[in-house]
Amino acid sequence: MNALTEMYGELAIALTGDPLLLMASAVAAFDPFWNIFDADDIDYDCDPLQIALQVTRGAFPDIYAEAIERLRAGDSYSDMDQLLCKAITAKGIPLDDLDSIGWGVPLSAVGVDLEDPEFYAVHNDLLPLLAPFGIAMPEGAVYSVDVPECVYLAGRGIAVSLTDHTDPALRQVGWTFAWMFSCTGNSLIDQTNETLAEIPPLSWSAGDVAFAIELIEEAEGILRDVLAGIETLKASPELRAAVDRNIAHLYRELKKKGKLDEHNRLCWTSTGSGANGTTVDDPVVL
């Protein structure tokens, strides 16, 4: 044994003999980012794995503990990427890879831009639902579709009336129109990824993480209702006819008064088993 290895041995003995040094050694081994107490302490200038470890220490301590254990066992960067992304996704925040973690909580929007011609090419199956509002497939190469304000007012009037309905199936149809006319109240449903990118991202603070999870869960529920509502409309000519009549009614009111108020009432045919075939008047308040 040479002098260098002897010195290491003596240091090891000294370390185990001093409670404070022993505790510091344990912290360094099992909690290397012990000085990260909140999102403001995170160093975003390091590599994505180091950022992810700092993020999880504050936002998901159980994931952090497992990740540190796996690192000590010698897992590769690829293994850690897979572990962390899968664990964070399971918490309610979808994460495909660690490269995006330094930009804040990743959020994806599914909103509609009726002025974007690409929307009509991707969702041409929705054109029959938009036709009663006077919206048609854009002709030729256009960069933007002109959508009059009255279209949004009428569309939101239909959505408000249906989402407040007592019939669950009609409420789902209401969410379909709320999605198409960007009035669900959920940022991920009412905005596109382009407009969402203009908003400062949520941080990895405990409060922002909890809000993001709630926002994502709500958006997923709304989207399920949107898809169910589309199927209900496709399967019910009577309901589509009622939509057409109510749109025409709202347009007449807008032409007459220039606005919609609480005195506007829309008539719907219920699809519920408890009131099948009945008509119900619902107020529209915008």
mmCIF file of C-alpha atoms in Angstrom, residues 35-258:
data_model
loop_
_atom_site.group_PDB
_atom_site.id
_atom_site.type_symbol
_atom_site.label_atom_id
_atom_site.label_comp_id
_atom_site.label_asym_id
_atom_site.label_seq_id
_atom_site.Cartn_x
_atom_site.Cartn_y
_atom_site.Cartn_z
ATOM 1 C CA ASN A 35 -29.801 22.541 -1.877
ATOM 2 C CA ILE A 36 -32.761 22.613 -4.342
ATOM 3 C CA PHE A 37 -35.686 23.778 -2.232
ATOM 4 C CA ASP A 38 -38.012 25.227 -4.885
ATOM 5 C CA ALA A 39 -38.254 25.931 -8.622
ATOM 6 C CA ASP A 40 -36.232 29.151 -8.276
ATOM 7 C CA ASP A 41 -33.178 27.149 -7.164
ATOM 8 C CA ILE A 42 -33.059 24.951 -10.274
ATOM 9 C CA ASP A 43 -30.054 25.412 -12.562
ATOM 10 C CA TYR A 44 -31.427 25.300 -16.108
ATOM 11 C CA ASP A 45 -27.988 25.691 -17.709
ATOM 12 C CA CYS A 46 -26.937 22.086 -17.071
ATOM 13 C CA ASP A 47 -27.802 18.951 -19.048
ATOM 14 C CA PRO A 48 -31.426 17.701 -19.192
ATOM 15 C CA LEU A 49 -30.820 14.798 -16.797
ATOM 16 C CA GLN A 50 -29.432 17.110 -14.120
ATOM 17 C CA ILE A 51 -32.391 19.468 -14.639
ATOM 18 C CA ALA A 52 -34.804 16.541 -14.353
ATOM 19 C CA LEU A 53 -33.259 15.433 -11.074
ATOM 20 C CA GLN A 54 -33.558 18.950 -9.662
ATOM 21 C CA VAL A 55 -37.156 19.215 -10.888
ATOM 22 C CA THR A 56 -38.229 15.892 -9.419
ATOM 23 C CA ARG A 57 -36.629 16.632 -6.060
ATOM 24 C CA GLY A 58 -39.151 19.425 -5.517
ATOM 25 C CA ALA A 59 -42.124 18.273 -7.601
ATOM 26 C CA PHE A 60 -41.949 14.452 -7.282
ATOM 27 C CA PRO A 61 -39.683 13.359 -4.394
ATOM 28 C CA ASP A 62 -40.508 9.677 -4.850
ATOM 29 C CA ILE A 63 -39.343 9.788 -8.482
ATOM 30 C CA TYR A 64 -36.190 11.638 -7.398
ATOM 31 C CA ALA A 65 -35.336 8.998 -4.791
ATOM 32 C CA GLU A 66 -35.730 6.171 -7.305
ATOM 33 C CA ALA A 67 -33.703 8.030 -9.945
ATOM 34 C CA ILE A 68 -30.790 8.653 -7.550
ATOM 35 C CA GLU A 69 -30.810 4.978 -6.572
ATOM 36 C CA ARG A 70 -30.709 3.941 -10.225
ATOM 37 C CA LEU A 71 -27.878 6.381 -10.940
ATOM 38 C CA ARG A 72 -25.857 4.922 -8.070
ATOM 39 C CA ALA A 73 -26.473 1.480 -9.581
ATOM 40 C CA GLY A 74 -24.905 2.673 -12.847
ATOM 41 C CA ASP A 75 -27.909 3.175 -15.157
ATOM 42 C CA SER A 76 -27.164 4.889 -18.473
ATOM 43 C CA TYR A 77 -28.542 8.242 -19.650
ATOM 44 C CA SER A 78 -30.968 6.397 -21.921
ATOM 45 C CA ASP A 79 -32.230 4.297 -19.021
ATOM 46 C CA MET A 80 -32.690 7.401 -16.869
ATOM 47 C CA ASP A 81 -34.478 9.253 -19.678
ATOM 48 C CA GLN A 82 -36.952 6.392 -20.015
ATOM 49 C CA LEU A 83 -37.428 6.032 -16.259
ATOM 50 C CA LEU A 84 -38.008 9.731 -15.590
ATOM 51 C CA CYS A 85 -40.295 10.341 -18.576
ATOM 52 C CA LYS A 86 -42.428 7.305 -17.761
ATOM 53 C CA ALA A 87 -42.678 8.247 -14.072
ATOM 54 C CA ILE A 88 -43.513 11.923 -14.687
ATOM 55 C CA THR A 89 -46.091 10.933 -17.325
ATOM 56 C CA ALA A 90 -47.680 8.573 -14.802
ATOM 57 C CA LYS A 91 -48.089 11.556 -12.449
ATOM 58 C CA GLY A 92 -50.304 13.260 -15.040
ATOM 59 C CA ILE A 93 -47.823 15.359 -17.039
ATOM 60 C CA PRO A 94 -47.039 13.693 -20.405
ATOM 61 C CA LEU A 95 -43.297 13.884 -21.124
ATOM 62 C CA ASP A 96 -41.764 12.256 -24.213
ATOM 63 C CA ASP A 97 -38.105 13.013 -23.523
ATOM 64 C CA LEU A 98 -35.985 15.032 -21.112
ATOM 65 C CA ASP A 99 -34.881 17.595 -23.705
ATOM 66 C CA SER A 100 -37.995 19.709 -23.127
ATOM 67 C CA ILE A 101 -37.990 19.652 -19.313
ATOM 68 C CA GLY A 102 -35.890 22.796 -19.013
ATOM 69 C CA TRP A 103 -38.591 24.907 -20.671
ATOM 70 C CA GLY A 104 -41.117 24.468 -17.882
ATOM 71 C CA VAL A 105 -44.085 22.124 -17.575
ATOM 72 C CA PRO A 106 -44.771 20.748 -21.088
ATOM 73 C CA LEU A 107 -48.341 21.366 -22.225
ATOM 74 C CA SER A 108 -49.994 20.513 -25.528
ATOM 75 C CA ALA A 109 -53.072 22.321 -26.887
ATOM 76 C CA VAL A 110 -55.800 20.872 -29.126
ATOM 77 C CA GLY A 111 -57.766 24.035 -29.827
ATOM 78 C CA VAL A 112 -59.474 25.086 -33.055
ATOM 79 C CA ASP A 113 -58.509 28.014 -35.265
ATOM 80 C CA LEU A 114 -61.424 28.518 -37.641
ATOM 81 C CA GLU A 115 -59.374 31.080 -39.558
ATOM 82 C CA ASP A 116 -56.693 28.514 -40.401
ATOM 83 C CA PRO A 117 -57.376 26.787 -43.761
ATOM 84 C CA GLU A 118 -55.439 23.741 -42.556
ATOM 85 C CA PHE A 119 -58.145 23.028 -39.978
ATOM 86 C CA TYR A 120 -60.694 22.316 -42.710
ATOM 87 C CA ALA A 121 -58.341 19.958 -44.523
ATOM 88 C CA VAL A 122 -57.632 17.978 -41.344
ATOM 89 C CA HIS A 123 -61.197 18.048 -39.987
ATOM 90 C CA ASN A 124 -63.275 17.941 -43.159
ATOM 91 C CA ASP A 125 -65.623 15.531 -41.354
ATOM 92 C CA LEU A 126 -66.746 18.479 -39.218
ATOM 93 C CA LEU A 127 -67.811 20.618 -42.187
ATOM 94 C CA PRO A 128 -71.463 19.429 -41.977
ATOM 95 C CA LEU A 129 -71.567 20.725 -38.378
ATOM 96 C CA LEU A 130 -70.108 24.092 -39.391
ATOM 97 C CA ALA A 131 -72.151 24.533 -42.578
ATOM 98 C CA PRO A 132 -75.268 25.888 -40.763
ATOM 99 C CA PHE A 133 -73.095 28.738 -39.457
ATOM 100 C CA GLY A 134 -72.220 29.655 -43.043
ATOM 101 C CA ILE A 135 -68.743 28.106 -42.899
ATOM 102 C CA ALA A 136 -67.545 26.075 -45.884
ATOM 103 C CA MET A 137 -64.336 24.474 -47.123
ATOM 104 C CA PRO A 138 -61.983 27.248 -48.301
ATOM 105 C CA GLU A 139 -61.549 27.332 -52.060
ATOM 106 C CA GLY A 140 -58.135 27.603 -53.620
ATOM 107 C CA ALA A 141 -54.879 28.490 -51.875
ATOM 108 C CA VAL A 142 -55.790 30.896 -49.078
ATOM 109 C CA TYR A 143 -53.730 31.928 -46.072
ATOM 110 C CA SER A 144 -56.635 32.807 -43.826
ATOM 111 C CA VAL A 145 -60.381 32.227 -43.633
ATOM 112 C CA ASP A 146 -62.606 35.205 -42.863
ATOM 113 C CA VAL A 147 -64.925 34.216 -40.020
ATOM 114 C CA PRO A 148 -67.423 36.971 -39.063
ATOM 115 C CA GLU A 149 -67.918 37.775 -35.385
ATOM 116 C CA CYS A 150 -71.557 36.701 -35.577
ATOM 117 C CA VAL A 151 -70.394 33.136 -36.260
ATOM 118 C CA TYR A 152 -68.497 33.041 -32.971
ATOM 119 C CA LEU A 153 -71.404 34.606 -31.078
ATOM 120 C CA ALA A 154 -73.894 32.099 -32.464
ATOM 121 C CA GLY A 155 -71.529 29.161 -31.965
ATOM 122 C CA ARG A 156 -70.867 30.110 -28.373
ATOM 123 C CA GLY A 157 -74.592 30.628 -27.845
ATOM 124 C CA ILE A 158 -75.242 27.055 -28.968
ATOM 125 C CA ALA A 159 -72.427 25.787 -26.740
ATOM 126 C CA VAL A 160 -73.636 27.657 -23.639
ATOM 127 C CA SER A 161 -77.187 26.400 -24.093
ATOM 128 C CA LEU A 162 -76.168 22.761 -24.517
ATOM 129 C CA THR A 163 -73.452 22.501 -21.856
ATOM 130 C CA ASP A 164 -76.021 23.663 -19.282
ATOM 131 C CA HIS A 165 -78.577 21.064 -20.416
ATOM 132 C CA THR A 166 -79.870 18.348 -18.103
ATOM 133 C CA ASP A 167 -79.419 15.648 -20.754
ATOM 134 C CA PRO A 168 -75.835 14.230 -20.521
ATOM 135 C CA ALA A 169 -75.705 13.474 -24.257
ATOM 136 C CA LEU A 170 -76.700 17.037 -25.120
ATOM 137 C CA ARG A 171 -74.077 18.361 -22.711
ATOM 138 C CA GLN A 172 -71.480 16.377 -24.642
ATOM 139 C CA VAL A 173 -72.732 17.934 -27.868
ATOM 140 C CA GLY A 174 -72.393 21.285 -26.129
ATOM 141 C CA TRP A 175 -68.713 20.566 -25.434
ATOM 142 C CA THR A 176 -68.298 19.775 -29.127
ATOM 143 C CA PHE A 177 -69.446 23.278 -30.052
ATOM 144 C CA ALA A 178 -67.528 24.790 -27.132
ATOM 145 C CA TRP A 179 -64.371 23.196 -28.559
ATOM 146 C CA MET A 180 -65.070 24.367 -32.106
ATOM 147 C CA PHE A 181 -65.733 27.924 -30.927
ATOM 148 C CA SER A 182 -63.011 28.056 -28.220
ATOM 149 C CA CYS A 183 -65.214 28.675 -25.188
ATOM 150 C CA THR A 184 -64.695 25.670 -22.897
ATOM 151 C CA GLY A 185 -62.761 27.706 -20.326
ATOM 152 C CA ASN A 186 -59.807 25.298 -20.512
ATOM 153 C CA SER A 187 -56.645 26.781 -22.049
ATOM 154 C CA LEU A 188 -55.537 23.500 -23.625
ATOM 155 C CA ILE A 189 -58.887 23.081 -25.388
ATOM 156 C CA ASP A 190 -59.460 26.729 -26.318
ATOM 157 C CA GLN A 191 -55.996 27.441 -27.745
ATOM 158 C CA THR A 192 -53.731 26.034 -30.417
ATOM 159 C CA ASN A 193 -50.095 25.160 -29.788
ATOM 160 C CA GLU A 194 -49.141 28.361 -31.626
ATOM 161 C CA THR A 195 -51.140 30.632 -29.314
ATOM 162 C CA LEU A 196 -50.195 28.609 -26.233
ATOM 163 C CA ALA A 197 -46.522 29.168 -27.062
ATOM 164 C CA GLU A 198 -47.062 32.913 -26.631
ATOM 165 C CA ILE A 199 -47.971 32.418 -22.945
ATOM 166 C CA PRO A 200 -45.155 32.038 -20.382
ATOM 167 C CA PRO A 201 -44.909 28.329 -19.469
ATOM 168 C CA LEU A 202 -45.779 27.036 -16.021
ATOM 169 C CA SER A 203 -42.798 26.532 -13.739
ATOM 170 C CA TRP A 204 -41.930 23.351 -11.869
ATOM 171 C CA SER A 205 -43.085 24.826 -8.568
ATOM 172 C CA ALA A 206 -45.447 22.669 -6.507
ATOM 173 C CA GLY A 207 -48.370 25.011 -7.176
ATOM 174 C CA ASP A 208 -47.828 25.167 -10.941
ATOM 175 C CA VAL A 209 -47.358 21.402 -11.184
ATOM 176 C CA ALA A 210 -50.618 20.764 -9.317
ATOM 177 C CA PHE A 211 -52.422 23.264 -11.559
ATOM 178 C CA ALA A 212 -50.962 21.676 -14.715
ATOM 179 C CA ILE A 213 -52.114 18.202 -13.669
ATOM 180 C CA GLU A 214 -55.621 19.531 -12.955
ATOM 181 C CA LEU A 215 -55.667 21.392 -16.287
ATOM 182 C CA ILE A 216 -54.585 18.302 -18.235
ATOM 183 C CA GLU A 217 -57.116 16.042 -16.491
ATOM 184 C CA GLU A 218 -59.920 18.510 -17.189
ATOM 185 C CA ALA A 219 -58.851 18.851 -20.836
ATOM 186 C CA GLU A 220 -58.828 15.081 -21.295
ATOM 187 C CA GLY A 221 -62.360 14.857 -19.871
ATOM 188 C CA ILE A 222 -63.615 17.648 -22.114
ATOM 189 C CA LEU A 223 -62.007 16.057 -25.156
ATOM 190 C CA ARG A 224 -63.756 12.756 -24.426
ATOM 191 C CA ASP A 225 -67.061 14.632 -24.308
ATOM 192 C CA VAL A 226 -66.193 16.457 -27.536
ATOM 193 C CA LEU A 227 -65.623 13.175 -29.388
ATOM 194 C CA ALA A 228 -68.782 11.630 -27.917
ATOM 195 C CA GLY A 229 -70.750 14.729 -28.927
ATOM 196 C CA ILE A 230 -69.528 14.464 -32.516
ATOM 197 C CA GLU A 231 -70.725 10.867 -32.691
ATOM 198 C CA THR A 232 -74.115 11.852 -31.219
ATOM 199 C CA LEU A 233 -74.550 14.560 -33.865
ATOM 200 C CA LYS A 234 -73.575 12.195 -36.669
ATOM 201 C CA ALA A 235 -76.113 9.615 -35.471
ATOM 202 C CA SER A 236 -79.044 11.998 -34.934
ATOM 203 C CA PRO A 237 -80.537 13.870 -37.929
ATOM 204 C CA GLU A 238 -83.234 15.234 -35.584
ATOM 205 C CA LEU A 239 -80.621 16.806 -33.328
ATOM 206 C CA ARG A 240 -78.737 18.297 -36.287
ATOM 207 C CA ALA A 241 -82.034 19.780 -37.490
ATOM 208 C CA ALA A 242 -82.574 21.309 -34.031
ATOM 209 C CA VAL A 243 -79.061 22.770 -34.163
ATOM 210 C CA ASP A 244 -79.823 24.276 -37.580
ATOM 211 C CA ARG A 245 -83.059 25.844 -36.301
ATOM 212 C CA ASN A 246 -81.383 27.327 -33.241
ATOM 213 C CA ILE A 247 -78.507 28.740 -35.263
ATOM 214 C CA ALA A 248 -81.016 30.418 -37.585
ATOM 215 C CA HIS A 249 -82.831 31.798 -34.517
ATOM 216 C CA LEU A 250 -79.624 33.227 -33.058
ATOM 217 C CA TYR A 251 -78.671 34.802 -36.367
ATOM 218 C CA ARG A 252 -82.071 36.507 -36.535
ATOM 219 C CA GLU A 253 -81.582 37.837 -33.001
ATOM 220 C CA LEU A 254 -78.088 39.067 -33.832
ATOM 221 C CA LYS A 255 -79.345 40.802 -36.960
ATOM 222 C CA LYS A 256 -82.162 42.414 -35.000
ATOM 223 C CA LYS A 257 -80.318 43.407 -31.802
ATOM 224 C CA GLY A 258 -76.629 43.004 -32.590
#
